[in-house]
Amino acid sequence: MVEWNRKDLLGLEELSKDEILFILNTAESFREVSTRPIKKVPALRGKTVVNFFFEPSTRTRASFELAAKRLSADIINISVNSSAMVKGETLKDTARNIEAMKVDIIVMRHSSPGAPHMLARSVKSSVINAGDGSHEHPTQALLDIFTIREKKKKLEGLNVSIIGDIAHSRVARSNIWGLKKLGANVTVCAPSTLMPPGIEKLGVRTTYKLKEAIEGADVLNILRMQIERQSENMFPTIREYAIEYGIDSEKLKYAKKDVLIMHPGPINRGIELTPDVADGPYSVILDQVTNGVAVRMAVLYLISGRPESDESTD
Ligand code: CP
């Protein structure tokens, strides 16, 4: 039986197949909690979680907050603009001061790759990476993989195409690490300026042609154009990107009849996806969001070191 011995969750690169499956299976047992009239279990009673976000977020931040509250943990939110960091305090000093208040888990989003890793080395509290620059977003990939497994009943041998701004995407990187470990075939599709050199070393098929990525795919995971991370124009115009790489119902004619349409959000409607596809019958985008709470409950529960506890989750 797999045990969870890690202090932190920083990325899927370092996790084994069994550790990933252990998180997914633990999330299965928490999914039902969110369907109850009283959405609460005592699993993390007495634990304190801090959401420490240096970049905007809707889904991840709310999802961690709900997950912590449904596990009966106490949670506070700190964002950089309302913290003493605007007065010049360093990240390390801020984190150490938070830790001095006896915090158990720090959930961190930061624009710099490696920032949560640095924090994890500096504090005794557990650290969960909620997205570090263009490096990793492990809980997003876990909820994506959880949703694929829920809908397709397997992961081994599935064809998953990740389409869009691969170069700037932490979601793509974490999905590739996780999906490859679980036996899926991964294709990445992007215009050449948004395809990072050497990405095929991660074991993925690459294509610049959208039709090739759509044909035969069981899942299309469409990424957001990260205009805020692009230092120069990576595509002549957004309109041309939408014509070449945006998914609309016309391009979906090349897709399998039971294809899943996924997107981590936030969606640029009319750029990566047309509204009829985003809200259409193949879309599982809101299922991803729902599953995110169960996955984050599982991660908080395992990180908090309670699986061996007598306290049941119901
Ligand atoms: N998918 C995701 O990370 O969304 P947020 O930026 O809203 O957290």
CSV table of N, CA and C in Angstrom, one decimal, residues 154-278:
chain,number,residue,atom,x,y,z
A,154,LYS,N,-10.6,5.3,-17.7
A,154,LYS,CA,-9.2,4.8,-17.7
A,154,LYS,C,-8.3,5.9,-18.2
A,155,LEU,N,-7.0,5.7,-18.0
A,155,LEU,CA,-6.1,6.7,-18.5
A,155,LEU,C,-5.1,6.1,-19.5
A,156,GLU,N,-4.7,4.8,-19.2
A,156,GLU,CA,-3.8,4.0,-20.0
A,156,GLU,C,-4.2,4.0,-21.4
A,157,GLY,N,-3.4,4.4,-22.3
A,157,GLY,CA,-3.7,4.3,-23.8
A,157,GLY,C,-4.5,5.4,-24.3
A,158,LEU,N,-5.1,6.3,-23.5
A,158,LEU,CA,-5.9,7.4,-24.0
A,158,LEU,C,-5.0,8.4,-24.8
A,159,ASN,N,-5.6,9.0,-25.8
A,159,ASN,CA,-4.9,10.1,-26.6
A,159,ASN,C,-5.4,11.4,-26.1
A,160,VAL,N,-4.5,12.2,-25.5
A,160,VAL,CA,-4.8,13.5,-25.0
A,160,VAL,C,-4.0,14.5,-25.7
A,161,SER,N,-4.7,15.5,-26.3
A,161,SER,CA,-4.0,16.6,-27.0
A,161,SER,C,-4.1,17.9,-26.2
A,162,ILE,N,-3.0,18.5,-26.0
A,162,ILE,CA,-3.0,19.8,-25.3
A,162,ILE,C,-2.6,20.8,-26.3
A,163,ILE,N,-3.5,21.8,-26.4
A,163,ILE,CA,-3.5,22.7,-27.6
A,163,ILE,C,-3.4,24.2,-27.1
A,164,GLY,N,-2.5,24.9,-27.6
A,164,GLY,CA,-2.4,26.4,-27.4
A,164,GLY,C,-1.0,26.8,-26.9
A,165,ASP,N,-1.0,27.7,-25.9
A,165,ASP,CA,0.2,28.4,-25.5
A,165,ASP,C,1.0,27.5,-24.6
A,166,ILE,N,1.6,26.5,-25.2
A,166,ILE,CA,2.4,25.5,-24.5
A,166,ILE,C,3.6,26.2,-23.8
A,167,ALA,N,4.2,27.1,-24.5
A,167,ALA,CA,5.5,27.7,-24.0
A,167,ALA,C,5.3,28.3,-22.6
A,168,HIS,N,4.2,29.0,-22.4
A,168,HIS,CA,4.0,29.7,-21.1
A,168,HIS,C,3.1,28.9,-20.1
A,169,SER,N,2.8,27.6,-20.4
A,169,SER,CA,1.8,27.0,-19.6
A,169,SER,C,2.3,26.0,-18.6
A,170,ARG,N,2.1,26.4,-17.3
A,170,ARG,CA,2.4,25.5,-16.2
A,170,ARG,C,1.4,24.3,-16.2
A,171,VAL,N,0.2,24.6,-16.7
A,171,VAL,CA,-0.8,23.5,-16.7
A,171,VAL,C,-0.4,22.4,-17.7
A,172,ALA,N,0.2,22.8,-18.9
A,172,ALA,CA,0.6,21.8,-19.8
A,172,ALA,C,1.7,21.0,-19.2
A,173,ARG,N,2.7,21.6,-18.6
A,173,ARG,CA,3.9,20.9,-18.1
A,173,ARG,C,3.4,19.9,-17.0
A,174,SER,N,2.5,20.3,-16.1
A,174,SER,CA,2.1,19.4,-15.0
A,174,SER,C,1.2,18.2,-15.6
A,175,ASN,N,0.4,18.6,-16.6
A,175,ASN,CA,-0.4,17.5,-17.3
A,175,ASN,C,0.5,16.5,-18.0
A,176,ILE,N,1.5,17.0,-18.6
A,176,ILE,CA,2.4,16.1,-19.3
A,176,ILE,C,3.1,15.1,-18.4
A,177,TRP,N,3.6,15.6,-17.3
A,177,TRP,CA,4.3,14.8,-16.3
A,177,TRP,C,3.3,13.7,-15.8
A,178,GLY,N,2.1,14.2,-15.4
A,178,GLY,CA,1.1,13.3,-14.8
A,178,GLY,C,0.5,12.3,-15.8
A,179,LEU,N,0.1,12.7,-16.9
A,179,LEU,CA,-0.5,11.8,-17.9
A,179,LEU,C,0.5,10.8,-18.4
A,180,LYS,N,1.7,11.2,-18.7
A,180,LYS,CA,2.7,10.2,-19.2
A,180,LYS,C,3.0,9.1,-18.1
A,181,LYS,N,3.0,9.5,-16.9
A,181,LYS,CA,3.3,8.5,-15.8
A,181,LYS,C,2.1,7.5,-15.7
A,182,LEU,N,0.9,8.0,-16.1
A,182,LEU,CA,-0.3,7.1,-16.0
A,182,LEU,C,-0.6,6.4,-17.3
A,183,GLY,N,0.3,6.5,-18.3
A,183,GLY,CA,0.2,5.7,-19.5
A,183,GLY,C,-0.6,6.3,-20.6
A,184,ALA,N,-0.9,7.6,-20.6
A,184,ALA,CA,-1.6,8.2,-21.7
A,184,ALA,C,-0.7,8.7,-22.8
A,185,ASN,N,-1.2,8.8,-24.0
A,185,ASN,CA,-0.4,9.3,-25.1
A,185,ASN,C,-0.7,10.8,-25.2
A,186,VAL,N,0.4,11.6,-25.1
A,186,VAL,CA,0.1,13.1,-25.1
A,186,VAL,C,0.7,13.7,-26.4
A,187,THR,N,-0.2,14.5,-27.0
A,187,THR,CA,0.2,15.4,-28.2
A,187,THR,C,0.2,16.8,-27.7
A,188,VAL,N,1.2,17.6,-28.1
A,188,VAL,CA,1.1,19.0,-27.8
A,188,VAL,C,1.0,19.8,-29.2
A,189,CYS,N,0.1,20.7,-29.3
A,189,CYS,CA,-0.1,21.4,-30.5
A,189,CYS,C,-0.1,22.9,-30.3
A,190,ALA,N,0.8,23.6,-31.0
A,190,ALA,CA,0.9,25.1,-30.9
A,190,ALA,C,1.5,25.7,-32.1
A,191,PRO,N,1.3,27.0,-32.3
A,191,PRO,CA,2.2,27.6,-33.4
A,191,PRO,C,3.6,27.6,-32.9
A,192,SER,N,4.5,27.6,-33.9
A,192,SER,CA,6.0,27.4,-33.6
A,192,SER,C,6.5,28.3,-32.5
A,193,THR,N,6.0,29.5,-32.5
A,193,THR,CA,6.5,30.5,-31.5
A,193,THR,C,6.0,30.2,-30.1
A,194,LEU,N,5.0,29.3,-29.9
A,194,LEU,CA,4.5,29.0,-28.6
A,194,LEU,C,4.7,27.5,-28.2
A,195,MET,N,5.7,26.9,-29.0
A,195,MET,CA,6.1,25.5,-28.7
A,195,MET,C,7.5,25.6,-28.1
A,196,PRO,N,7.7,25.2,-26.9
A,196,PRO,CA,9.0,25.3,-26.3
A,196,PRO,C,10.0,24.3,-26.9
A,197,PRO,N,11.2,24.7,-27.2
A,197,PRO,CA,12.2,23.8,-27.8
A,197,PRO,C,12.5,22.7,-26.9
A,198,GLY,N,12.6,21.5,-27.4
A,198,GLY,CA,12.9,20.3,-26.5
A,198,GLY,C,11.8,19.7,-25.8
A,199,ILE,N,10.5,20.1,-26.0
A,199,ILE,CA,9.4,19.6,-25.3
A,199,ILE,C,9.2,18.1,-25.6
A,200,GLU,N,9.6,17.7,-26.8
A,200,GLU,CA,9.4,16.2,-27.1
A,200,GLU,C,10.3,15.3,-26.2
A,201,LYS,N,11.3,15.9,-25.5
A,201,LYS,CA,12.1,15.1,-24.6
A,201,LYS,C,11.2,14.6,-23.4
A,202,LEU,N,10.1,15.2,-23.2
A,202,LEU,CA,9.2,14.8,-22.1
A,202,LEU,C,8.3,13.6,-22.6
A,203,GLY,N,8.5,13.1,-23.8
A,203,GLY,CA,7.8,12.0,-24.3
A,203,GLY,C,6.5,12.3,-25.0
A,204,VAL,N,6.4,13.5,-25.5
A,204,VAL,CA,5.1,13.9,-26.1
A,204,VAL,C,5.3,14.0,-27.7
A,205,ARG,N,4.2,13.8,-28.4
A,205,ARG,CA,4.2,14.0,-29.8
A,205,ARG,C,4.0,15.5,-30.0
A,206,THR,N,4.6,16.1,-31.0
A,206,THR,CA,4.4,17.6,-31.2
A,206,THR,C,3.8,17.7,-32.6
A,207,THR,N,2.9,18.7,-32.8
A,207,THR,CA,2.4,19.1,-34.1
A,207,THR,C,2.1,20.6,-34.1
A,208,TYR,N,2.3,21.2,-35.3
A,208,TYR,CA,1.9,22.6,-35.4
A,208,TYR,C,0.5,22.6,-36.1
A,209,LYS,N,0.0,21.5,-36.5
A,209,LYS,CA,-1.3,21.4,-37.3
A,209,LYS,C,-2.4,21.0,-36.4
A,210,LEU,N,-3.4,21.9,-36.2
A,210,LEU,CA,-4.5,21.6,-35.3
A,210,LEU,C,-5.3,20.4,-35.7
A,211,LYS,N,-5.5,20.2,-37.0
A,211,LYS,CA,-6.3,19.0,-37.5
A,211,LYS,C,-5.6,17.7,-37.0
A,212,GLU,N,-4.3,17.7,-37.0
A,212,GLU,CA,-3.6,16.4,-36.5
A,212,GLU,C,-3.8,16.2,-35.0
A,213,ALA,N,-3.9,17.3,-34.3
A,213,ALA,CA,-4.1,17.2,-32.8
A,213,ALA,C,-5.5,16.8,-32.5
A,214,ILE,N,-6.5,17.1,-33.4
A,214,ILE,CA,-7.9,16.8,-33.1
A,214,ILE,C,-8.2,15.4,-33.5
A,215,GLU,N,-7.7,15.0,-34.6
A,215,GLU,CA,-8.1,13.7,-35.1
A,215,GLU,C,-7.6,12.6,-34.2
A,216,GLY,N,-8.4,11.7,-33.8
A,216,GLY,CA,-8.0,10.5,-33.0
A,216,GLY,C,-7.9,10.8,-31.5
A,217,ALA,N,-8.1,12.1,-31.1
A,217,ALA,CA,-7.9,12.5,-29.7
A,217,ALA,C,-9.1,12.1,-28.9
A,218,ASP,N,-8.9,11.5,-27.7
A,218,ASP,CA,-10.0,11.3,-26.8
A,218,ASP,C,-10.3,12.5,-25.9
A,219,VAL,N,-9.3,13.3,-25.8
A,219,VAL,CA,-9.4,14.5,-24.9
A,219,VAL,C,-8.7,15.7,-25.6
A,220,LEU,N,-9.4,16.9,-25.7
A,220,LEU,CA,-8.7,18.1,-26.1
A,220,LEU,C,-8.6,19.0,-24.9
A,221,ASN,N,-7.4,19.2,-24.4
A,221,ASN,CA,-7.3,20.2,-23.3
A,221,ASN,C,-6.8,21.5,-23.9
A,222,ILE,N,-7.6,22.5,-23.9
A,222,ILE,CA,-7.3,23.7,-24.6
A,222,ILE,C,-6.8,24.7,-23.6
A,223,LEU,N,-5.7,25.3,-23.9
A,223,LEU,CA,-5.0,26.3,-23.0
A,223,LEU,C,-5.4,27.7,-23.3
A,224,ARG,N,-5.3,28.5,-22.3
A,224,ARG,CA,-5.5,29.9,-22.4
A,224,ARG,C,-4.3,30.6,-23.1
A,225,MET,N,-4.6,31.5,-24.0
A,225,MET,CA,-3.5,32.4,-24.5
A,225,MET,C,-3.0,33.3,-23.4
A,226,GLN,N,-1.8,33.1,-22.9
A,226,GLN,CA,-1.3,33.9,-21.7
A,226,GLN,C,-0.6,35.2,-22.2
A,227,ILE,N,-1.5,36.1,-22.6
A,227,ILE,CA,-1.0,37.3,-23.2
A,227,ILE,C,-0.1,38.1,-22.2
A,228,GLU,N,-0.4,38.0,-20.9
A,228,GLU,CA,0.3,38.7,-19.9
A,228,GLU,C,1.7,38.2,-19.7
A,229,ARG,N,2.0,36.9,-20.1
A,229,ARG,CA,3.3,36.3,-19.9
A,229,ARG,C,4.2,36.4,-21.2
A,230,GLN,N,3.6,36.9,-22.3
A,230,GLN,CA,4.3,36.9,-23.6
A,230,GLN,C,5.0,38.3,-23.7
A,231,SER,N,6.4,38.2,-23.8
A,231,SER,CA,7.2,39.4,-23.8
A,231,SER,C,7.1,40.1,-25.2
A,232,GLU,N,6.8,39.4,-26.2
A,232,GLU,CA,6.6,40.0,-27.5
A,232,GLU,C,5.4,39.3,-28.2
A,233,ASN,N,5.0,39.9,-29.3
A,233,ASN,CA,3.9,39.3,-30.0
A,233,ASN,C,4.3,37.9,-30.6
A,234,MET,N,3.7,36.8,-30.0
A,234,MET,CA,4.1,35.5,-30.4
A,234,MET,C,3.2,35.0,-31.6
A,235,PHE,N,2.2,35.8,-32.0
A,235,PHE,CA,1.4,35.5,-33.1
A,235,PHE,C,0.9,36.8,-33.7
A,236,PRO,N,0.8,36.9,-35.0
A,236,PRO,CA,0.6,38.2,-35.6
A,236,PRO,C,-0.6,39.0,-35.0
A,237,THR,N,-1.7,38.3,-34.9
A,237,THR,CA,-2.9,39.0,-34.2
A,237,THR,C,-3.7,37.9,-33.5
A,238,ILE,N,-4.4,38.3,-32.5
A,238,ILE,CA,-5.2,37.3,-31.7
A,238,ILE,C,-6.3,36.7,-32.7
A,239,ARG,N,-6.7,37.6,-33.6
A,239,ARG,CA,-7.8,37.1,-34.6
A,239,ARG,C,-7.2,36.0,-35.4
A,240,GLU,N,-5.9,36.1,-35.8
A,240,GLU,CA,-5.3,35.0,-36.7
A,240,GLU,C,-5.1,33.8,-35.8
A,241,TYR,N,-4.8,34.0,-34.5
A,241,TYR,CA,-4.6,32.8,-33.7
A,241,TYR,C,-6.0,32.1,-33.6
A,242,ALA,N,-7.0,32.8,-33.4
A,242,ALA,CA,-8.4,32.2,-33.2
A,242,ALA,C,-8.8,31.5,-34.5
A,243,ILE,N,-8.4,32.0,-35.6
A,243,ILE,CA,-8.8,31.3,-36.9
A,243,ILE,C,-8.0,30.0,-37.1
A,244,GLU,N,-6.7,30.1,-36.7
A,244,GLU,CA,-5.8,28.9,-37.0
A,244,GLU,C,-5.9,27.9,-35.9
A,245,TYR,N,-6.0,28.3,-34.6
A,245,TYR,CA,-5.9,27.4,-33.5
A,245,TYR,C,-7.1,27.4,-32.5
A,246,GLY,N,-8.1,28.3,-32.7
A,246,GLY,CA,-9.3,28.3,-31.9
A,246,GLY,C,-10.2,27.2,-32.3
A,247,ILE,N,-10.8,26.6,-31.3
A,247,ILE,CA,-11.6,25.4,-31.5
A,247,ILE,C,-13.1,25.9,-31.7
A,248,ASP,N,-13.7,25.6,-32.8
A,248,ASP,CA,-15.1,25.9,-33.1
A,248,ASP,C,-15.8,24.6,-33.5
A,249,SER,N,-17.1,24.7,-33.7
A,249,SER,CA,-17.8,23.5,-34.0
A,249,SER,C,-17.4,22.9,-35.4
A,250,GLU,N,-16.9,23.8,-36.3
A,250,GLU,CA,-16.5,23.4,-37.6
A,250,GLU,C,-15.2,22.5,-37.5
A,251,LYS,N,-14.3,22.9,-36.7
A,251,LYS,CA,-13.0,22.1,-36.5
A,251,LYS,C,-13.3,20.8,-35.7
A,252,LEU,N,-14.4,20.9,-34.9
A,252,LEU,CA,-14.7,19.7,-34.1
A,252,LEU,C,-15.3,18.5,-35.0
A,253,LYS,N,-15.5,18.8,-36.2
A,253,LYS,CA,-16.0,17.8,-37.1
A,253,LYS,C,-14.9,16.7,-37.3
A,254,TYR,N,-13.6,17.1,-37.1
A,254,TYR,CA,-12.5,16.1,-37.2
A,254,TYR,C,-12.4,15.3,-36.0
A,255,ALA,N,-13.2,15.6,-34.9
A,255,ALA,CA,-12.9,15.0,-33.6
A,255,ALA,C,-13.7,13.7,-33.5
A,256,LYS,N,-13.3,12.8,-32.5
A,256,LYS,CA,-14.1,11.6,-32.2
A,256,LYS,C,-15.4,12.0,-31.7
A,257,LYS,N,-16.4,11.1,-31.8
A,257,LYS,CA,-17.8,11.4,-31.4
A,257,LYS,C,-17.9,11.6,-29.9
A,258,ASP,N,-17.0,11.0,-29.1
A,258,ASP,CA,-17.1,11.1,-27.7
A,258,ASP,C,-15.9,11.9,-27.1
A,259,VAL,N,-15.4,12.8,-27.9
A,259,VAL,CA,-14.2,13.6,-27.4
A,259,VAL,C,-14.6,14.5,-26.2
A,260,LEU,N,-13.7,14.7,-25.3
A,260,LEU,CA,-13.9,15.6,-24.1
A,260,LEU,C,-13.2,16.9,-24.4
A,261,ILE,N,-13.9,18.0,-24.2
A,261,ILE,CA,-13.3,19.3,-24.3
A,261,ILE,C,-13.0,19.9,-22.9
A,262,MET,N,-11.8,20.2,-22.6
A,262,MET,CA,-11.3,20.7,-21.3
A,262,MET,C,-10.6,22.0,-21.5
A,263,HIS,N,-10.7,22.8,-20.4
A,263,HIS,CA,-10.0,24.1,-20.4
A,263,HIS,C,-9.8,24.4,-18.9
A,264,PRO,N,-8.5,24.8,-18.5
A,264,PRO,CA,-8.3,25.1,-17.1
A,264,PRO,C,-9.0,26.4,-16.6
A,265,GLY,N,-9.4,27.2,-17.5
A,265,GLY,CA,-9.9,28.5,-17.2
A,265,GLY,C,-8.8,29.5,-16.7
A,266,PRO,N,-9.0,30.8,-16.8
A,266,PRO,CA,-10.1,31.4,-17.3
A,266,PRO,C,-10.1,31.4,-18.9
A,267,ILE,N,-11.3,31.2,-19.5
A,267,ILE,CA,-11.4,31.1,-20.9
A,267,ILE,C,-11.4,32.5,-21.6
A,268,ASN,N,-10.6,32.6,-22.6
A,268,ASN,CA,-10.8,33.8,-23.5
A,268,ASN,C,-11.8,33.4,-24.6
A,269,ARG,N,-13.1,33.6,-24.3
A,269,ARG,CA,-14.1,33.2,-25.3
A,269,ARG,C,-13.9,33.8,-26.6
A,270,GLY,N,-14.0,33.0,-27.7
A,270,GLY,CA,-13.8,33.5,-29.0
A,270,GLY,C,-12.4,33.5,-29.5
A,271,ILE,N,-11.4,33.2,-28.5
A,271,ILE,CA,-10.0,33.1,-28.9
A,271,ILE,C,-9.6,31.6,-28.9
A,272,GLU,N,-9.5,31.0,-27.8
A,272,GLU,CA,-9.2,29.5,-27.8
A,272,GLU,C,-10.4,28.6,-28.1
A,273,LEU,N,-11.6,29.1,-27.7
A,273,LEU,CA,-12.8,28.3,-27.8
A,273,LEU,C,-13.9,29.2,-28.2
A,274,THR,N,-14.8,28.8,-29.1
A,274,THR,CA,-16.0,29.5,-29.3
A,274,THR,C,-17.0,29.2,-28.2
A,275,PRO,N,-18.0,30.1,-27.8
A,275,PRO,CA,-18.9,29.8,-26.7
A,275,PRO,C,-19.7,28.5,-27.0
A,276,ASP,N,-20.1,28.2,-28.2
A,276,ASP,CA,-20.9,27.0,-28.4
A,276,ASP,C,-20.1,25.7,-28.1
A,277,VAL,N,-18.8,25.8,-28.2
A,277,VAL,CA,-17.9,24.6,-27.9
A,277,VAL,C,-17.7,24.6,-26.3
A,278,ALA,N,-17.4,25.8,-25.8
A,278,ALA,CA,-17.1,25.9,-24.3
A,278,ALA,C,-18.3,25.4,-23.5
